XYZ file of C-alpha atoms in Angstrom:
276
model
C 2.098 9.340 24.346
C -1.463 8.921 25.342
C -2.159 8.486 29.230
C -2.361 5.288 30.877
C -6.372 5.207 31.915
C -6.454 2.195 29.564
C -5.824 -0.955 31.451
C -4.621 -4.563 30.546
C -4.084 -5.167 26.954
C -4.782 -1.828 25.682
C -2.397 -0.414 28.817
C 0.275 -2.796 27.366
C -0.092 -1.864 23.784
C 0.183 2.314 24.845
C 3.393 1.331 26.817
C 4.392 -0.109 23.252
C 4.061 2.694 21.264
C 5.883 4.286 23.474
C 9.333 2.655 22.590
C 11.456 4.448 20.062
C 12.617 1.074 18.747
C 9.382 -0.088 18.037
C 8.517 3.566 15.883
C 11.915 3.569 14.211
C 10.996 -0.361 12.723
C 7.788 0.965 12.245
C 8.480 4.031 9.769
C 11.062 1.747 8.391
C 8.113 -0.009 6.778
C 7.058 3.512 5.234
C 10.984 3.190 3.707
C 10.641 -0.042 2.386
C 7.447 0.792 0.724
C 8.556 3.878 -0.699
C 11.913 1.625 -2.419
C 8.804 -1.180 -3.926
C 7.013 2.168 -5.146
C 10.281 2.651 -7.132
C 11.338 -0.615 -8.236
C 7.391 -1.172 -9.598
C 7.780 2.281 -11.204
C 11.339 1.341 -12.923
C 9.466 -2.347 -14.154
C 6.420 -0.436 -15.800
C 9.356 1.799 -17.596
C 10.351 -1.443 -18.421
C 7.021 -2.847 -20.097
C 6.584 0.460 -21.531
C 10.237 -0.154 -23.576
C 9.066 -3.359 -24.758
C 11.595 -5.296 -21.815
C 8.180 -7.306 -20.416
C 8.123 -7.949 -16.198
C 5.205 -8.009 -13.555
C 4.530 -4.676 -12.328
C 3.626 -5.127 -8.740
C 5.170 -6.131 -5.728
C 6.056 -9.141 -6.684
C 8.110 -7.851 -9.448
C 10.033 -5.540 -7.448
C 11.085 -7.806 -4.555
C 11.965 -10.201 -7.901
C 14.220 -7.822 -8.649
C 15.005 -7.475 -5.477
C 15.894 -11.142 -5.159
C 18.354 -11.258 -8.027
C 20.861 -8.406 -7.329
C 23.637 -9.163 -4.309
C 22.859 -9.316 -0.971
C 19.070 -9.471 -2.155
C 17.971 -12.134 0.162
C 19.180 -10.030 3.577
C 17.184 -6.841 1.997
C 14.248 -9.470 1.315
C 14.294 -10.123 5.401
C 15.496 -6.496 6.335
C 11.967 -5.091 4.214
C 9.919 -8.187 5.771
C 10.838 -7.728 9.047
C 10.224 -3.489 8.534
C 6.604 -4.587 7.129
C 5.745 -6.719 10.531
C 6.696 -3.712 12.855
C 4.298 -1.445 10.290
C 1.618 -4.038 10.861
C 2.588 -4.368 14.318
C 1.967 -0.477 14.655
C -1.099 -0.347 12.344
C -2.952 -2.792 14.777
C -1.810 -0.916 18.098
C -3.760 1.825 16.768
C -6.867 0.090 16.100
C -6.402 -0.683 19.307
C -6.224 2.444 21.157
C -6.220 5.140 18.382
C -3.953 6.394 15.251
C -1.257 8.442 16.054
C -0.688 6.465 18.988
C 2.623 8.510 20.534
C -0.101 12.062 20.332
C -1.889 12.980 23.124
C -5.730 11.592 23.551
C -8.103 14.779 21.701
C -11.659 14.303 21.062
C -10.745 12.883 17.581
C -10.466 9.945 19.151
C -13.936 9.472 20.081
C -16.912 8.943 17.492
C -17.292 7.288 14.117
C -14.891 9.109 12.503
C -12.184 6.943 15.409
C -13.892 3.531 14.415
C -13.714 4.706 10.436
C -10.022 5.377 11.324
C -9.594 1.927 13.293
C -11.336 0.275 11.109
C -8.753 1.654 8.165
C -6.003 1.069 10.647
C -6.792 -2.705 10.725
C -7.013 -3.154 7.210
C -3.471 -2.050 6.635
C -2.519 -3.692 9.103
C -3.899 -6.928 7.184
C -1.962 -5.427 4.137
C 1.116 -5.092 6.138
C 1.404 -8.168 7.188
C 0.383 -10.128 3.278
C 3.288 -7.971 2.197
C 6.062 -9.189 5.219
C 4.590 -12.763 4.004
C 5.268 -12.203 0.272
C 8.996 -10.441 1.242
C 9.227 -13.860 3.359
C 8.733 -16.363 0.659
C 10.643 -14.470 -2.082
C 14.004 -14.268 0.788
C 13.404 -18.371 1.086
C 13.232 -18.448 -2.811
C 9.468 -19.743 -2.655
C 8.452 -15.788 -4.563
C 5.572 -16.665 -7.007
C 3.611 -13.516 -9.729
C 1.197 -12.081 -7.836
C -0.548 -11.869 -11.078
C -0.690 -15.483 -11.981
C -1.790 -15.809 -8.462
C -4.764 -13.444 -8.642
C -5.698 -15.179 -12.196
C -5.457 -18.407 -10.555
C -7.683 -17.753 -6.968
C -9.877 -15.788 -10.009
C -10.864 -19.072 -11.877
C -11.418 -20.858 -9.316
C -13.901 -18.357 -7.902
C -15.370 -18.087 -11.160
C -16.644 -21.533 -10.949
C -19.664 -20.642 -8.843
C -22.195 -18.441 -8.393
C -21.484 -17.077 -4.751
C -17.420 -17.127 -6.077
C -18.103 -14.403 -8.954
C -19.984 -12.395 -6.086
C -16.772 -12.786 -3.957
C -15.234 -11.332 -7.083
C -17.242 -8.615 -7.876
C -17.336 -7.370 -3.760
C -13.569 -7.463 -4.235
C -13.654 -5.669 -7.437
C -15.874 -2.518 -5.828
C -13.508 -2.877 -2.623
C -10.231 -2.222 -4.826
C -11.631 0.419 -7.167
C -12.942 2.431 -3.623
C -9.610 2.130 -2.435
C -8.257 3.441 -5.508
C -10.890 6.649 -5.893
C -10.037 7.296 -2.321
C -6.835 7.553 -3.226
C -7.497 9.812 -5.495
C -9.322 11.631 -3.401
C -6.888 12.027 -0.763
C -4.699 13.237 -3.582
C -6.816 15.914 -5.181
C -7.822 16.643 -1.739
C -4.207 16.932 -0.107
C -5.741 15.191 2.677
C -2.688 13.428 3.341
C -0.598 16.633 4.793
C -2.585 15.690 7.550
C -0.773 12.389 8.213
C 2.712 14.299 8.557
C 4.183 16.529 11.623
C 5.530 19.037 9.133
C 3.672 22.574 8.219
C 2.889 22.657 4.221
C 5.803 22.309 1.732
C 5.377 22.920 -2.056
C 7.671 20.112 -3.039
C 5.986 17.322 -0.450
C 2.344 18.356 -1.522
C 3.253 18.489 -5.241
C 5.111 14.674 -4.943
C 2.034 13.701 -2.474
C -1.003 14.487 -5.154
C 0.768 13.230 -8.059
C 1.455 9.703 -6.374
C -2.175 9.229 -4.810
C -3.589 10.253 -8.326
C -1.224 7.945 -9.768
C -1.423 5.065 -7.399
C -5.430 5.654 -7.314
C -5.758 5.319 -10.797
C -3.851 2.245 -11.106
C -6.140 0.821 -8.154
C -9.328 1.587 -9.282
C -7.872 0.493 -12.846
C -7.635 -2.748 -11.466
C -10.904 -3.014 -9.781
C -12.547 -2.644 -13.128
C -11.076 -5.426 -14.372
C -11.952 -7.446 -12.052
C -14.963 -6.552 -12.852
C -14.842 -6.935 -16.420
C -13.095 -10.517 -15.888
C -16.462 -11.962 -13.925
C -18.321 -10.593 -16.840
C -16.473 -12.042 -19.610
C -15.729 -15.184 -17.326
C -11.726 -14.723 -18.022
C -9.739 -14.918 -15.092
C -6.635 -13.691 -16.702
C -8.135 -10.224 -16.585
C -8.177 -10.371 -12.720
C -4.012 -9.763 -12.001
C -4.327 -6.649 -10.085
C -2.209 -3.863 -10.450
C 0.084 -5.495 -13.093
C -3.186 -6.289 -15.410
C -4.091 -2.830 -14.944
C -1.054 -1.301 -15.957
C -0.538 -3.722 -18.769
C -4.092 -2.492 -20.023
C -3.125 1.042 -19.917
C 0.012 0.053 -22.197
C -2.623 -1.253 -24.771
C -4.724 2.098 -25.278
C -4.205 4.954 -27.820
C -0.528 6.520 -26.345
C -0.301 3.660 -24.255
C 3.790 4.009 -24.278
C 3.401 7.739 -22.962
C 0.887 6.400 -20.400
C 2.941 4.131 -18.739
C 5.869 6.378 -18.921
C 3.223 8.707 -16.789
C 2.333 6.237 -14.685
C 5.852 5.321 -14.093
C 6.676 8.496 -12.454
C 3.415 8.707 -10.573
C 3.871 5.609 -9.155
C 7.887 6.692 -8.457
C 6.318 10.009 -6.727
C 4.106 7.669 -4.089
C 7.460 6.058 -3.735
C 9.139 9.387 -2.624
C 6.263 10.207 -0.235
C 6.513 7.262 0.969
C 10.230 7.954 2.202
C 9.020 11.679 3.265
C 6.217 9.319 5.659
C 9.429 7.017 6.982
C 10.726 10.690 8.565
C 7.754 13.270 9.528
C 4.705 10.736 9.291
C 2.712 11.110 12.618
C 2.658 8.322 14.671
């Protein structure tokens, strides 16, 4: 655990990350993320077989909502996502791997980038929690439909189109980073275990597959702006369904499903072995 040299609010945050219950709840966020990705992979398989569905978080949560005990599971997921979001906020405040001793890596540009990434992830996990809570309350809607609706409103002005282009570039860059992280195997640095062939292979496949899907979603946002067609800007679901229209699209969808499922499995590894 980090030293108590930080005072006031930062000291309280530092103390909170030393609470085993908080860490357990945050790790549960990884497990819930794993379940969501495996369910997305299931939806992709259904799309490949012609059954339809939304290949994104809303589609996964909708699947959970339709099961016995689904409402309880969604609330549990929402709580786990909030815990993970709060943990990322703590990392943004005092540095990543908050339970580990201070090192020279906690200073400089690299540390600032890590804290910025942690802050971004906190926002993302809060959004996941909000979506899960909405489905638990019976108010969940398709993310793709919401994205298309928002895009349509933004396309009504030059500034809105500029914002969409920036969003598309950011999503593409996030996807490219996932691919890089998978190919470079840098994700192994996030774990407190030695190199493991099964984990390494799962991480490579998972990160590359998710990265390609995200990059595709980012490109589609750009296409939507150029064509003034909001229906193109539907996020991951749109990228997956566009993939299905390509030559040998069904095979590509099955490959994508395997990759997304691999990322889900890696998330379970993170739940147990992530450096926190």
